[in-house]
Coordinates of C-alpha atoms in Angstrom, one line a residue:
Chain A
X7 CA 0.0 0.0 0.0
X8 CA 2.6 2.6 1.2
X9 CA 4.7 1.3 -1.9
X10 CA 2.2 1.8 -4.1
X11 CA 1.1 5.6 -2.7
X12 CA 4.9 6.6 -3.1
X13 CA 5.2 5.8 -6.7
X14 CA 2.2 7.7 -7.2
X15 CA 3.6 10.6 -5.8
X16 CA 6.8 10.0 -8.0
X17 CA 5.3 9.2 -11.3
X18 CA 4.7 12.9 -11.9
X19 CA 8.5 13.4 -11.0
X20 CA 9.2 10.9 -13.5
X21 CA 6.9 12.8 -16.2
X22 CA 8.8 16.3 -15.6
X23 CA 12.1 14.9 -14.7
X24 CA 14.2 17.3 -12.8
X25 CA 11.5 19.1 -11.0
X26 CA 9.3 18.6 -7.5
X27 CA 5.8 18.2 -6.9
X28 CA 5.0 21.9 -7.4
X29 CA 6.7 22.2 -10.6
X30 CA 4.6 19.4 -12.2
X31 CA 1.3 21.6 -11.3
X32 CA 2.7 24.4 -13.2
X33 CA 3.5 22.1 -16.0
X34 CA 0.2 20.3 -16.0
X35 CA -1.5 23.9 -15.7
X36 CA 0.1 25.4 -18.6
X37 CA -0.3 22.2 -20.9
X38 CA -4.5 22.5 -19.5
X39 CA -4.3 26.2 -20.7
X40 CA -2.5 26.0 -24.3
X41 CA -4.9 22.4 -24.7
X42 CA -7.8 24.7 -24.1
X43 CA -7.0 27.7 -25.9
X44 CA -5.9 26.0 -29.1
X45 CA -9.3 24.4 -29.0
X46 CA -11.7 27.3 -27.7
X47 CA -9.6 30.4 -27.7
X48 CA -12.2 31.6 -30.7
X49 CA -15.0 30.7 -28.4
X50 CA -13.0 32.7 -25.6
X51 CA -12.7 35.6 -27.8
X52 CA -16.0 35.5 -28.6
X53 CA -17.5 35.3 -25.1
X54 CA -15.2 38.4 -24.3
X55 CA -16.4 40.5 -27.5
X56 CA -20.1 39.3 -26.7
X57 CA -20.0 41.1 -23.1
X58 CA -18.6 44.1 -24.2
X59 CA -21.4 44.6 -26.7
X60 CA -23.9 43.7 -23.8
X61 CA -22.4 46.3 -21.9
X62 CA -22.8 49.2 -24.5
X63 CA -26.6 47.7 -25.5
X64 CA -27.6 48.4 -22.1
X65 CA -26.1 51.7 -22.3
X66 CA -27.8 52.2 -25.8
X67 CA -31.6 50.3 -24.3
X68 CA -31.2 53.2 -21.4
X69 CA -30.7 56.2 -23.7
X70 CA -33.6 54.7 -26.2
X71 CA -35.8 54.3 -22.7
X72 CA -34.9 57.9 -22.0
X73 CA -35.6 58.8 -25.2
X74 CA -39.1 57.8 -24.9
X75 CA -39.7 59.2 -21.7
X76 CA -38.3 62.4 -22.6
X77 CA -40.7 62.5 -25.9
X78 CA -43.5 61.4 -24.0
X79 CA -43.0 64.2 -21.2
X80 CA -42.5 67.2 -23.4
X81 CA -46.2 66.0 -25.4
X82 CA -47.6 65.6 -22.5
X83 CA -46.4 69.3 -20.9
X84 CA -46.7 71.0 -24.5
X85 CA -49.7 69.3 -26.3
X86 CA -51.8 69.1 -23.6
X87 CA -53.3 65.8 -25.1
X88 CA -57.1 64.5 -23.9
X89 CA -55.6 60.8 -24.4
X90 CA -52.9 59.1 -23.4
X91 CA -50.2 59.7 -26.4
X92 CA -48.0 56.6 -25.4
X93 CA -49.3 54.2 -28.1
X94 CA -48.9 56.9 -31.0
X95 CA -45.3 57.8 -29.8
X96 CA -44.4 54.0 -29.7
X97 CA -46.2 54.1 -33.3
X98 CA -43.9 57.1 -34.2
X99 CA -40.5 55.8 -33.0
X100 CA -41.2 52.7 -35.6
X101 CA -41.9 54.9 -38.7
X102 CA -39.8 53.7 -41.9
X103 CA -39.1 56.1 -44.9
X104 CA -38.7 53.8 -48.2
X105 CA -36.5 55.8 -50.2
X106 CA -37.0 55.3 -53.9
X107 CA -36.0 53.0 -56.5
X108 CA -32.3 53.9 -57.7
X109 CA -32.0 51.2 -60.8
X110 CA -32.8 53.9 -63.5
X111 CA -31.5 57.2 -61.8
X112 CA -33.2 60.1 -63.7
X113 CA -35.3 61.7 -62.1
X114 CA -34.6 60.5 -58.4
X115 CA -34.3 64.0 -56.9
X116 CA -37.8 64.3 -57.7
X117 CA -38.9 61.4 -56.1
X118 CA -36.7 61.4 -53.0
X119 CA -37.9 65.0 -52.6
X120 CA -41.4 63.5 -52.6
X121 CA -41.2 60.8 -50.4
X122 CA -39.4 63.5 -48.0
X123 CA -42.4 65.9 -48.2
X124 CA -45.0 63.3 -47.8
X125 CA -43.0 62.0 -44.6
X126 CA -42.3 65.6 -43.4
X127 CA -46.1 66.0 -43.8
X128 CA -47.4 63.0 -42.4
X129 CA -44.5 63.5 -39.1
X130 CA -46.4 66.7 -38.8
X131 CA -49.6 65.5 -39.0
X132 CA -49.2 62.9 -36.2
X133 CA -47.5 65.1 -33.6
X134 CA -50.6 67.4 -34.1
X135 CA -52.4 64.4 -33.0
X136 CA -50.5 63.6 -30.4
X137 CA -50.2 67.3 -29.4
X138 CA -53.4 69.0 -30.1
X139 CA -52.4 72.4 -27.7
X140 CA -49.3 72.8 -29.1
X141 CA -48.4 76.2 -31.8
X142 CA -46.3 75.8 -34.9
X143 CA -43.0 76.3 -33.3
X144 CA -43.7 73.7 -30.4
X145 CA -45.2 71.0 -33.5
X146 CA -41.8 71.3 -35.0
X147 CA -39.6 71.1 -31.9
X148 CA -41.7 68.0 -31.0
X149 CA -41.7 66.8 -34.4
X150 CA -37.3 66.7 -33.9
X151 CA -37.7 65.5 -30.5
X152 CA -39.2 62.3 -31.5
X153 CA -37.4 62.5 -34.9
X154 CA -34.4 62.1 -32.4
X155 CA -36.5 59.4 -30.1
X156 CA -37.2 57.5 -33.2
X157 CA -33.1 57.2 -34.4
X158 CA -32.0 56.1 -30.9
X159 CA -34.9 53.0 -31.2
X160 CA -33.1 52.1 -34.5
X161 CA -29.6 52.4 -33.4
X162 CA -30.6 49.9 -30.3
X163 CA -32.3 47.5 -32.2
X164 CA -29.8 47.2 -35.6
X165 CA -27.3 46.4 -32.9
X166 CA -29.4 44.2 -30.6
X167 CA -30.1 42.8 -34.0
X168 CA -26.4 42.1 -34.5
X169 CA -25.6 40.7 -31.2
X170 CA -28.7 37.9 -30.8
X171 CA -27.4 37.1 -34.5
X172 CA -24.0 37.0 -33.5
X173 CA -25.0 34.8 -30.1
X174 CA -27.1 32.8 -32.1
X175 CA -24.7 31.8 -34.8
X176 CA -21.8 31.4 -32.8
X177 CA -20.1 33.5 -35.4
X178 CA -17.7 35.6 -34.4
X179 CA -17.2 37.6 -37.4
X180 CA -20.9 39.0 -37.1
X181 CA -19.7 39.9 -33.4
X182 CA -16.4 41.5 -34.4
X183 CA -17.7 43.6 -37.2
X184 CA -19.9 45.2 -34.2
X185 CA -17.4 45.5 -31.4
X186 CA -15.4 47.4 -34.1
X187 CA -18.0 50.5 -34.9
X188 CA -19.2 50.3 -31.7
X189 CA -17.3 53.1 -30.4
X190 CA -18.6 55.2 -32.9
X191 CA -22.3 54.1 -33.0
X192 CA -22.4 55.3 -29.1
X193 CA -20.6 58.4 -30.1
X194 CA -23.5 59.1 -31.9
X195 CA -26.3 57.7 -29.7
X196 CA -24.6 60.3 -27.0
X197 CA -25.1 63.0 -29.6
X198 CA -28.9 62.1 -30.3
X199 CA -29.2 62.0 -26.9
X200 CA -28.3 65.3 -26.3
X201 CA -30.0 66.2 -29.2
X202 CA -33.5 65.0 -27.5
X203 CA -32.8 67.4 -24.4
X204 CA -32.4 70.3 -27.1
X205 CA -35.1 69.6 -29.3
X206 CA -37.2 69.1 -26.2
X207 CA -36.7 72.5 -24.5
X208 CA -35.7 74.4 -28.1
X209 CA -32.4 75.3 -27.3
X210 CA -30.4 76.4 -30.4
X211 CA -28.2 73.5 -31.3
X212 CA -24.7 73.5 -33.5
X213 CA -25.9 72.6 -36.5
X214 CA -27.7 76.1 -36.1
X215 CA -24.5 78.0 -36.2
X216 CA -25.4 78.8 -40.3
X217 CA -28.7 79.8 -39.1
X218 CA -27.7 82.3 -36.7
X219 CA -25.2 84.2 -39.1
X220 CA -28.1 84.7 -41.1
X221 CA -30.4 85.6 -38.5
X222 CA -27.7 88.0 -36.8
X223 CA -27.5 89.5 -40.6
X224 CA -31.8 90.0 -41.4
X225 CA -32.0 90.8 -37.8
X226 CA -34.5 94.3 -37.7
X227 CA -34.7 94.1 -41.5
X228 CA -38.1 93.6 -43.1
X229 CA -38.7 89.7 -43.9
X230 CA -40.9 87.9 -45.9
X231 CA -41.8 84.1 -46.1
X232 CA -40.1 82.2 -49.3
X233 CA -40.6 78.7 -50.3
X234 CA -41.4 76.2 -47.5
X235 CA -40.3 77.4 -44.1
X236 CA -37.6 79.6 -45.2
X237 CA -37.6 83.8 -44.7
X238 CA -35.9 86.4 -46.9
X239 CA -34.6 89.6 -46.0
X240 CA -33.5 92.3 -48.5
X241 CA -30.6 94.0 -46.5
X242 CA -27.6 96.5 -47.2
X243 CA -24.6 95.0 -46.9
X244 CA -21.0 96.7 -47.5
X245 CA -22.5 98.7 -50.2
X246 CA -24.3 96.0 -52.2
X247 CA -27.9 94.2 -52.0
X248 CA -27.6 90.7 -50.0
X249 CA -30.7 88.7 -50.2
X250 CA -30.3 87.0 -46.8
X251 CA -32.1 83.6 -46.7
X252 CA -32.6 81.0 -43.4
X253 CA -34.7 78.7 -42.0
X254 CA -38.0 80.4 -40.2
X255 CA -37.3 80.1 -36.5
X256 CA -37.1 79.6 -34.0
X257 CA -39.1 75.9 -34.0
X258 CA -37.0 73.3 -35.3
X259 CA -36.2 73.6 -38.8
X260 CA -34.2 73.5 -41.8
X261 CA -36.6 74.6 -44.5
X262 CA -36.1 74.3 -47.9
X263 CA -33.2 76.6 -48.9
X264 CA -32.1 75.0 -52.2
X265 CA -36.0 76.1 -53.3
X266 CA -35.5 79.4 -51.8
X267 CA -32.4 80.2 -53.1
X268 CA -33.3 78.8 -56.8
X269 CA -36.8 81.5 -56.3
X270 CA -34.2 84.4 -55.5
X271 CA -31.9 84.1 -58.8
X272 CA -35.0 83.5 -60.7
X273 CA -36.6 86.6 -59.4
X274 CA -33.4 88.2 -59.9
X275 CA -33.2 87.1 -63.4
X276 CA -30.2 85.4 -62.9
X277 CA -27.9 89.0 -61.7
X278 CA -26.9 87.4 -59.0
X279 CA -23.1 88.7 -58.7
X280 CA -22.2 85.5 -55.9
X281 CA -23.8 83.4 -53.3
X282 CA -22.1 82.7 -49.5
X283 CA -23.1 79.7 -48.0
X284 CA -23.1 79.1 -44.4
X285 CA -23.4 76.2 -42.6
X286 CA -22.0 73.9 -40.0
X287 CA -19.5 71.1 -41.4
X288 CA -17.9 68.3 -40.0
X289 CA -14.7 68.9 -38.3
X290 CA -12.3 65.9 -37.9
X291 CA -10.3 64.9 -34.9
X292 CA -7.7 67.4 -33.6
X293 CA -9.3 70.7 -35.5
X294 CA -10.7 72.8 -32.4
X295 CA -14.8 73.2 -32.8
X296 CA -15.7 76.9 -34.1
X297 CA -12.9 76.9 -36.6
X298 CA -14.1 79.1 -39.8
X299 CA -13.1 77.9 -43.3
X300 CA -13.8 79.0 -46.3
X301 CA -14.2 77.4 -49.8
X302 CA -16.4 77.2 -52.7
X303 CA -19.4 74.7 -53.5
X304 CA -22.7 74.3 -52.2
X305 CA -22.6 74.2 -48.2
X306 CA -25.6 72.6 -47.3
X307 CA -25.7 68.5 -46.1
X308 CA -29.1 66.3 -45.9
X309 CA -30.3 64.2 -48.3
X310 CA -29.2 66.0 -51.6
X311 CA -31.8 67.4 -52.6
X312 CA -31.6 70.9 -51.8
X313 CA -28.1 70.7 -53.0
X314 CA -29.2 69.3 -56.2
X315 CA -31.7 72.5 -56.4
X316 CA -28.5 75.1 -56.0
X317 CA -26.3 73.7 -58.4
X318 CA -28.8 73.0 -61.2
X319 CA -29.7 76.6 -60.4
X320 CA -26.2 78.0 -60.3
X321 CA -25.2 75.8 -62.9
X322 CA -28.0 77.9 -65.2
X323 CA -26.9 81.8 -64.6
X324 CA -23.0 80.5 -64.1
X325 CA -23.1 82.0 -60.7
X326 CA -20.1 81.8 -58.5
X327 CA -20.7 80.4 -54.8
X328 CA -18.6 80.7 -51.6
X329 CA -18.8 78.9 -48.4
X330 CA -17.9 79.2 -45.5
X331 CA -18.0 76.6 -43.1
X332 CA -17.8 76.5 -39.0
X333 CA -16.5 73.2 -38.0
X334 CA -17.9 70.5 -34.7
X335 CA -18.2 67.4 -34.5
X336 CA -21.5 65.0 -34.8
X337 CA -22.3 65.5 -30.9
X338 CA -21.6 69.4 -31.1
X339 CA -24.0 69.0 -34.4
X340 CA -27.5 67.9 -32.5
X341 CA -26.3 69.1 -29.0
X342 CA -26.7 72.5 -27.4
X343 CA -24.7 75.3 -29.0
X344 CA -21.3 75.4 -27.2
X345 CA -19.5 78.7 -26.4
X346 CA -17.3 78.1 -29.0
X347 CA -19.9 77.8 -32.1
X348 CA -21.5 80.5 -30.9
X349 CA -18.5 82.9 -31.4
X350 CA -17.1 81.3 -34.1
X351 CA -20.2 83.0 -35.5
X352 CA -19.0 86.1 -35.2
X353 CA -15.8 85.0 -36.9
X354 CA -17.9 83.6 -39.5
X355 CA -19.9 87.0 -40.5
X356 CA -17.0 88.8 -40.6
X357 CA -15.5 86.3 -43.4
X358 CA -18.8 86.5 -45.0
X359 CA -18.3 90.5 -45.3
X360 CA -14.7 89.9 -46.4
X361 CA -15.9 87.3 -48.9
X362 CA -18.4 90.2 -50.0
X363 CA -15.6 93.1 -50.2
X364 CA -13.5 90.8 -52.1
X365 CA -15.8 89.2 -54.3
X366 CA -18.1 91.6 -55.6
X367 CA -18.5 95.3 -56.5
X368 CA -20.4 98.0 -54.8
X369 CA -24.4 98.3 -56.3
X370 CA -24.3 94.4 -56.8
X371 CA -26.7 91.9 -55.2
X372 CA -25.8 89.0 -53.9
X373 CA -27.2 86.3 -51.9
X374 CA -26.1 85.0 -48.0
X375 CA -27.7 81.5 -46.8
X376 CA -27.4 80.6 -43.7
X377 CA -28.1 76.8 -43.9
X378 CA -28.9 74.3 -41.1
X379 CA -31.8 73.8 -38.1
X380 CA -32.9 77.2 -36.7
X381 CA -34.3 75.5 -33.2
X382 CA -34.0 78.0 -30.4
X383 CA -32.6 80.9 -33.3
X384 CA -35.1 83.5 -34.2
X385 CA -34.9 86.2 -36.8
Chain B
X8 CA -31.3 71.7 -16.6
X9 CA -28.0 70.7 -15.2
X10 CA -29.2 67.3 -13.6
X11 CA -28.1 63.5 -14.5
X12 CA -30.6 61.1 -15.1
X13 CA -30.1 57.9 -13.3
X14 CA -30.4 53.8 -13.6
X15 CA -31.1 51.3 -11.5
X16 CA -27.7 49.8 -10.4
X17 CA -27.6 45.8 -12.0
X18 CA -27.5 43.5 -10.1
X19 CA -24.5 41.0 -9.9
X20 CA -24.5 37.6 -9.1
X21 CA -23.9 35.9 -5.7
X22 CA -21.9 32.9 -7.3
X23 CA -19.4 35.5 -8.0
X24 CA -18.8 36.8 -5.1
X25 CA -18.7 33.4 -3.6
X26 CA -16.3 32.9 -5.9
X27 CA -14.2 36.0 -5.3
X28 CA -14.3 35.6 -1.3
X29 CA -12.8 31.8 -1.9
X30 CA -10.5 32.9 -4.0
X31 CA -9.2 35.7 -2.0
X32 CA -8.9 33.4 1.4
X33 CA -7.2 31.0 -0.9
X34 CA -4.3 33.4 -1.8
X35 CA -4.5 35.0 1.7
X36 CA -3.6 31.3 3.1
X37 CA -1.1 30.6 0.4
X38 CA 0.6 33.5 1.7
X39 CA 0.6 32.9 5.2
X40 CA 2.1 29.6 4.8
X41 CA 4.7 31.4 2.7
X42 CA 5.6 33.3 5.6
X43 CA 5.8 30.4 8.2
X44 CA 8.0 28.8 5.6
X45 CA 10.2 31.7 5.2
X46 CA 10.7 31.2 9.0
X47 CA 11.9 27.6 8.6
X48 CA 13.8 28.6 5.7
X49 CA 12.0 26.0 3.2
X50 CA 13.1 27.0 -0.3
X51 CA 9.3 26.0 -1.6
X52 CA 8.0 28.9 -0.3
X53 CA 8.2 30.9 -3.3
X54 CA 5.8 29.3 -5.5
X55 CA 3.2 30.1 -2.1
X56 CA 3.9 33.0 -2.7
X57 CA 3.4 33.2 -6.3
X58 CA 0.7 31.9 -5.8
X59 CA -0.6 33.9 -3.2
X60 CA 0.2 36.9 -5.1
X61 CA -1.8 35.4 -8.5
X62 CA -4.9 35.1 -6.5
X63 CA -4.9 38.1 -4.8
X64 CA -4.4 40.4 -7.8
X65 CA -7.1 37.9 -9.4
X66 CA -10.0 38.4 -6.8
X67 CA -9.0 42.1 -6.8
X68 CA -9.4 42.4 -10.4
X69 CA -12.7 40.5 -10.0
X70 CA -14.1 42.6 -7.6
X71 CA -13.1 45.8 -9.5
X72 CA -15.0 44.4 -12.4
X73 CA -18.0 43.7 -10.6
X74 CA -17.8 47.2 -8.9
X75 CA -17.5 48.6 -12.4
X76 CA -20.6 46.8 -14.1
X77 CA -22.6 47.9 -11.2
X78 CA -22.1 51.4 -12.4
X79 CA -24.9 53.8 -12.7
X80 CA -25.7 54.9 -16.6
X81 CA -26.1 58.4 -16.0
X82 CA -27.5 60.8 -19.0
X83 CA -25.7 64.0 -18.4
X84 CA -27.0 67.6 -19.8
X85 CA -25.0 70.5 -19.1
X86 CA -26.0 73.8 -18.1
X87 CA -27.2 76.3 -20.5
X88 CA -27.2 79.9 -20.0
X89 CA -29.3 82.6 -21.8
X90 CA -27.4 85.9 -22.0
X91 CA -29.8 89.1 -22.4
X92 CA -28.6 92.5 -23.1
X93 CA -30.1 95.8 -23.8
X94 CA -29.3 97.3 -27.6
X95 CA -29.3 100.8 -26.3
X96 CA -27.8 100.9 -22.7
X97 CA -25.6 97.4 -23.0
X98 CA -27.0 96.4 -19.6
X99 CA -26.4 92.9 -19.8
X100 CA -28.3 89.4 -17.7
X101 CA -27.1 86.0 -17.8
X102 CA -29.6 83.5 -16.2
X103 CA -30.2 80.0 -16.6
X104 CA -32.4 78.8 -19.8
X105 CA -35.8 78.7 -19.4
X106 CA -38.4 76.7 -21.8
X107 CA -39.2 79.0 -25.0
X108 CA -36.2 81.0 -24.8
X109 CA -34.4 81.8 -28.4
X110 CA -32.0 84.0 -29.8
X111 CA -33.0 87.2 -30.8
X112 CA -36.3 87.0 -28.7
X113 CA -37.3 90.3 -27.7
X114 CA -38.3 90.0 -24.0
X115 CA -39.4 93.7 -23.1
X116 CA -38.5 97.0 -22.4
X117 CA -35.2 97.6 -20.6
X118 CA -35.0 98.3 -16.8
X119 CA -32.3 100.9 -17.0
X120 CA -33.2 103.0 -20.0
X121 CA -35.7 102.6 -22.8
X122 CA -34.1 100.6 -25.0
X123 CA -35.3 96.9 -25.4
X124 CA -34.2 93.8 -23.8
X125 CA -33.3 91.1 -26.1
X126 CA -31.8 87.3 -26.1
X127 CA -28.2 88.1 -27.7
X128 CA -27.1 84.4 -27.1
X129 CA -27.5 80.4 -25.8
X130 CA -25.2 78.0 -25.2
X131 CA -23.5 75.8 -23.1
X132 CA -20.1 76.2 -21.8
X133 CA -18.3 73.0 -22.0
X134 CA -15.4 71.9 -19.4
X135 CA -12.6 70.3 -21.7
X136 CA -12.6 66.5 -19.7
X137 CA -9.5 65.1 -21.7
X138 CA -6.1 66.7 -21.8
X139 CA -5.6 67.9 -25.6
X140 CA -3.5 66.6 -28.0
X141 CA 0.0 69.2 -28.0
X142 CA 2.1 67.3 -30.1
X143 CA 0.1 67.6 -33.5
X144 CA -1.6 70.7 -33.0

């Protein structure tokens, strides 16, 4: 018996020569470990990619929870509804917009900008609904709240989508793929989130930064209602005429400026001497948010149309057009205006006016278009 | 304006705490025994040691995890201040927001003189969290 226990205790010893009974643990461990992580490393991998995607889903199902609340709430305080509006939001945040057939191109401005105004309409049309006691500005400040309400649902459930598919198949390309735009998919949930609170209490946000050049410009000058949702004001400017165009504010906004400017040349005739763009753009990492550039081109972002409109328009009279541009990123886009934006404003008009002096001759007119959403900017 | 909206904390398992108070006695008693051996002068006692060591930066790294999963999501929104100033005088407010504020809203007639009171700005004023990037400016 004792003979037999001892050369149990020495057969290890005679496995790992050399070494004593600890070392052969260590040994044994470390074969254990490489055994299983040949075999299930993948797996391990996996498991480890899986929870960090369950980690920022959460974080994604609370902002899209919030979301709704924070829709719900500002109805409820604005609209003044007889009904519980619950239902139609949930309704609302589901909403899809087919856009149209792309196989033979011609003609797909038209119908994008179609399907656009139907859905704009029919947006409209429900949060009137929904809010029966709220005015014009607080329908279109509701309308962008939900708007915002409605993206964060989709972001959640694309990448809840992901993630059951990725658990489900045990692949763990479908899981990578997600772990690896993660980081920027929350970036941008942040932003929306931020962007809910603005549209929500109609504070001016940066994409607005366009808007309020414009408005600081037609500010105490006669205006008149152009196109849809857009005003015009026939100002002096440095000794020549500036037609000065911008959303209507100070409800959530963008308007249609493409049509608006396209109405203005056409009025004009065509004796247009330039066009300055304004609008908010896209800064990348390590450029400082409220940093002015300037350039040529169409400054205006969306869906295309309006650009579409401006080009075929300049295109026509061989107009020249400027831009200038205030740079922030996507969260400094839908969020509240920071300090900076808002002074890079000033920066801004004062390139606009050297654009002008440079650019043009005295007696000419020219047109200034502040682009972007007028929430919480009057005129 | 200016609050944090809060979660429920989740809840973690009690298996892993289990497992985490185990552990950590485990490594606690590996190292004690390192230390009686270091009295006798065994030559073993370094791999007690090691492994005493292993476990205890294990369970702490454990329970770190844990404490960082229970974490609060917090939604935070910044302040936002409305500055109002007088066109003719220059008197100038700044207060906090308030609901159907916007810029360039007239607000009435001017304490000081007779000029009129108007919004001249919003915004937010942000604290820079991360250190900036000096190299590549």
């Amino acid at each position: 018996m004792w003979q037999k226990l001892i050369q149990l205790q020495t057969f290890p010893a005679q496995l790992f020569p050399g070494g004593d009974s600890l070392s052969w643990i260590f040994q044994i461990i470390f074969t254990l470990l490489f055994i299983v992580f040949v075999f299930y490393g993948q797996r391990i991998q996996m498991y480890i990619l899986v929870r960090e995607i369950e980690g920022s889903l959460l974080r994604l199902k609370f902002i899209r929870d919030e979301g709704r609340k924070i829709a719900l709430k500002t109805i409820k305080e604005v609209g003044k509804p007889e009904v519980d509006p619950s239902e139609r939001v949930d309704q609302f945040l589901e909403y899809v917009t087919i856009p149209p057939e792309s196989m033979d191109p011609a003609g797909i401005v038209w119908k994008l900008e179609h399907v656009l105004d139907v859905r704009e309409d029919r947006f409209k049309d429900e949060v009137k609904l929904m809010a029966p006691a709220a005015d014009e500005t607080d329908v279109n400040n509701l309308e962008n709240t939900l708007e915002a309400a409605a993206a964060l649902n989709i972001i959640y459930k694309v990448i809840r989508h992901f993630y059951i598919l990725g658990k489900k198949t045990l692949s763990l390309y479908i899981i990578m793929q997600i772990q690896m735009i993660l980081p920027l998919i929350m970036r941008e949930a942040e932003a929306y989130a931020s962007a809910l609170k603005a549209f929500s209490y109609g504070q001016p946000i940066g994409d607005g930064a366009g808007a309020l050049v414009a408005a600081k410009l037609m500010h105490e000058h006669r205006k008149k209602k152009i196109e849809k949702d857009c005003v015009v004001a026939k100002i002096p400017l440095e000794g020549r005429t500036a037609f000065v165009i911008k959303a209507e504010g100070p409800g959530g906004n963008v308007g249609k400026p493409g049509e608006a400017i396209k109405r203005v040349v056409e009025e004009n005739n065509g004796k247009i001497s330039t066009i300055i763009m304004i609008d908010a753009a896209l800064k990348l990492e390590g450029e400082k948010p409220g940093e002015v550039a300037e350039g040529v081109g169409a400054a205006i972002g969306g869906p295309g149309t309006e650009q579409y409109k401006i080009e075929e328009s300049i295109q026509e009279h061989k107009i020249p057009i400027n831009a200038v541009i205030i740079k922030e990123d996507i969260g400094d886009a839908v969020s509240p205006m920071r300090k900076e934006i808002f002074d890079a404003t000033e920066v801004a008009l004062d390139r606009v006016k050297r654009v002008i002096k440079e650019k043009t001759k005295e007696g000419d007119t020219i047109i200034i278009a502040g682009i972007g959403n007028t929430i919480g900017v009057g005129q | 304006m200016g609050q944090e909206i809060e979660t429920p904390a989740r809840r973690v398992s009690s298996i892993v705490y289990i497992v985490i108070i185990v552990v950590l006695a485990l490594s606690l008693s590996a190292l004690y025994q390192a230390y009686e051996m270091f009295q006798i002068g065994d030559p073993t006692m370094g791999y007690y040691l090691l492994i005493g060591f292993i476990g205890l930066a294990l369970s702490t790294y454990m329970l770190l995890q844990t404490r960082r999963r229970m974490k609060r999501f917090t939604l935070e929104t910044p302040p936002i201040t409305t500055t109002i100033i007088c066109s003719k005088c220059g008197l100038k407010n700044v207060r906090k927001f308030e609901r159907g504020d916007f810029i360039l809203k007239e607000i009435g007639p001017c304490t000081k003189c007779e000029g009129t009171l108007t919004i001249s700005a919003i915004y937010r004023e942000l604290k820079e969290k991360a250190k900036q990037e000096k190299i590549f400016t």
